[in-house]
Short mmCIF file of C-alpha atoms in Angstrom, two decimals:
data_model
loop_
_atom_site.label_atom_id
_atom_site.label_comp_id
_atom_site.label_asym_id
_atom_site.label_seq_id
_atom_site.Cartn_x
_atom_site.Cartn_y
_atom_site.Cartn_z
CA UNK M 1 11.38 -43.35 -34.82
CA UNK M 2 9.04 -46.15 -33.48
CA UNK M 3 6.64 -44.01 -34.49
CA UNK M 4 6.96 -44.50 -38.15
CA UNK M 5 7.17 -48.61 -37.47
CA UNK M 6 4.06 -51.32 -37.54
CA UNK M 7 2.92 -52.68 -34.71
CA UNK M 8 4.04 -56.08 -36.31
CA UNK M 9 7.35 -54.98 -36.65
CA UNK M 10 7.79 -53.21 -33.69
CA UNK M 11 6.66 -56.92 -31.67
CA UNK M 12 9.38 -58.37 -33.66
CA UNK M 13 12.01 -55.86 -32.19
CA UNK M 14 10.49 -56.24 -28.44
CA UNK M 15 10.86 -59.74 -28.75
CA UNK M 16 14.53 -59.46 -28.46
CA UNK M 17 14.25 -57.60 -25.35
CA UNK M 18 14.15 -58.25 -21.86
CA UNK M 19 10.94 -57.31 -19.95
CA UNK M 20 13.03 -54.94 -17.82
CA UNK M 21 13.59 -53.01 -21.46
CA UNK M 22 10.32 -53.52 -22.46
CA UNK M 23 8.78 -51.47 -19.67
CA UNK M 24 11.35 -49.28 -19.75
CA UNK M 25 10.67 -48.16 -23.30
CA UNK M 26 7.09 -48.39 -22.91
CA UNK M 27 7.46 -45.94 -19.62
CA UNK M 28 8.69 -43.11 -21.86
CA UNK M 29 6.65 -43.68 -25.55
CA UNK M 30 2.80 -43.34 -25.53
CA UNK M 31 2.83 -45.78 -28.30
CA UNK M 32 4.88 -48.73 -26.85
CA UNK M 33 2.31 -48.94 -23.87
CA UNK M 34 -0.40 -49.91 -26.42
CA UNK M 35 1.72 -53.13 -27.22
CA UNK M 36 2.92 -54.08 -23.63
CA UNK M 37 -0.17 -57.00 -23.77
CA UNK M 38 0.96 -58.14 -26.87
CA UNK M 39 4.28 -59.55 -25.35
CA UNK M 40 4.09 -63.37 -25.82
CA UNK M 41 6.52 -64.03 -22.87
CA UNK M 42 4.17 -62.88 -20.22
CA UNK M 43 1.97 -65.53 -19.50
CA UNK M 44 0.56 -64.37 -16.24
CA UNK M 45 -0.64 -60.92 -15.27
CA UNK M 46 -2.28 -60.40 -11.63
CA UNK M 47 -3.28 -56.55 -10.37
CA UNK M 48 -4.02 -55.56 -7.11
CA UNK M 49 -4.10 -52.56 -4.64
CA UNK M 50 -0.02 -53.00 -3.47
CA UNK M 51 1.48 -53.44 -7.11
CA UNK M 52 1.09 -55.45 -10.49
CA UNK M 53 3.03 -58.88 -11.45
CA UNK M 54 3.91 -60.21 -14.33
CA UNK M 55 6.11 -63.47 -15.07
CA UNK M 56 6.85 -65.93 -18.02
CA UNK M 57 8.25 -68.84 -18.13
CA UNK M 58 12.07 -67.77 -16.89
CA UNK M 59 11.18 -64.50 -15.19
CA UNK M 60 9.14 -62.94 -12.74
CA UNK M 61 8.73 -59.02 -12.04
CA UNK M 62 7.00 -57.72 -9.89
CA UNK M 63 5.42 -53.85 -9.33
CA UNK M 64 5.17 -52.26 -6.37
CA UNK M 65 2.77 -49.92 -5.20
CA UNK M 66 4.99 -47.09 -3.82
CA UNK M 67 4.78 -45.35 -0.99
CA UNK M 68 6.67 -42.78 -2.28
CA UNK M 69 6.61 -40.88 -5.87
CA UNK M 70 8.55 -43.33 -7.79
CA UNK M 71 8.19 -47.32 -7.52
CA UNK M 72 10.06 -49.93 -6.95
CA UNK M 73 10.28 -52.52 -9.05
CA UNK M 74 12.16 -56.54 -7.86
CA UNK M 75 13.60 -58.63 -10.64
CA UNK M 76 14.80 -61.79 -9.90
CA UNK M 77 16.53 -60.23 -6.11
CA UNK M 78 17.22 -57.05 -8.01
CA UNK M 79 16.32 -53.62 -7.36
CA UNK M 80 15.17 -51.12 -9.70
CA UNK M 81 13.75 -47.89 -10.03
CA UNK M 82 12.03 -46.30 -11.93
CA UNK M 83 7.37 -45.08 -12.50
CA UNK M 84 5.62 -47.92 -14.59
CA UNK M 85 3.70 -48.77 -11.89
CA UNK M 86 0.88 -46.27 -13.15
CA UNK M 87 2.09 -47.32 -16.73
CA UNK M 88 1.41 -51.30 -15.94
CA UNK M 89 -2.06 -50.15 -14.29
CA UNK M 90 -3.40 -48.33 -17.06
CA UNK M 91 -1.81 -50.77 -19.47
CA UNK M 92 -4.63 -53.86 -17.74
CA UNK M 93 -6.99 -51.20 -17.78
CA UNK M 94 -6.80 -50.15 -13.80
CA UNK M 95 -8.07 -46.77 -13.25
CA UNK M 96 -5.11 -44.39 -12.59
CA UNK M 97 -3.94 -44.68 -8.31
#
């Protein structure tokens, strides 16, 4: 279905959305990943070997590198889990890890 959208419109509907959901859609549609540096709210990206961060101005997440096959992923003291790490890293243009 977000297929048949703009991009224009489709930054209008992320807008609404947490950047939990965000990467969560993006981590399962090809397309979505091609917009996750268009998000306005994330004003500060920083990559390295153990993980990618990103944070606004009323949120911080950050991306582990895992040592196992799926990542963790802290928001604000919570845990989640799910792979975007290799979604985040190809997103900022980091060769696949």
């Amino acid at each position: 279905m977000f297929d048949q959208l703009s991009d224009d419109v489709v930054r209008r509907i992320f807008h609404y959305l947490s950047v939990r959901e965000r990467a969560r859609f993006s981590s399962v549609n090809k397309r979505l990943i091609a917009l996750f540096s268009t998000w306005d709210d994330v004003f500060y990206c920083s990559a390295r070997l153990g993980g990618v961060s990103l944070a606004g101005e009323d949120f911080v997440v950050e991306i582990e590198k895992p040592l196992r096959p799926d990542s963790t992923v802290k928001t604000h003291n919570r845990y989640l889990s799910f792979r975007i790490f290799r979604i985040a890293a190809q997103t900022i243009g980091l060769k696949s890890v």
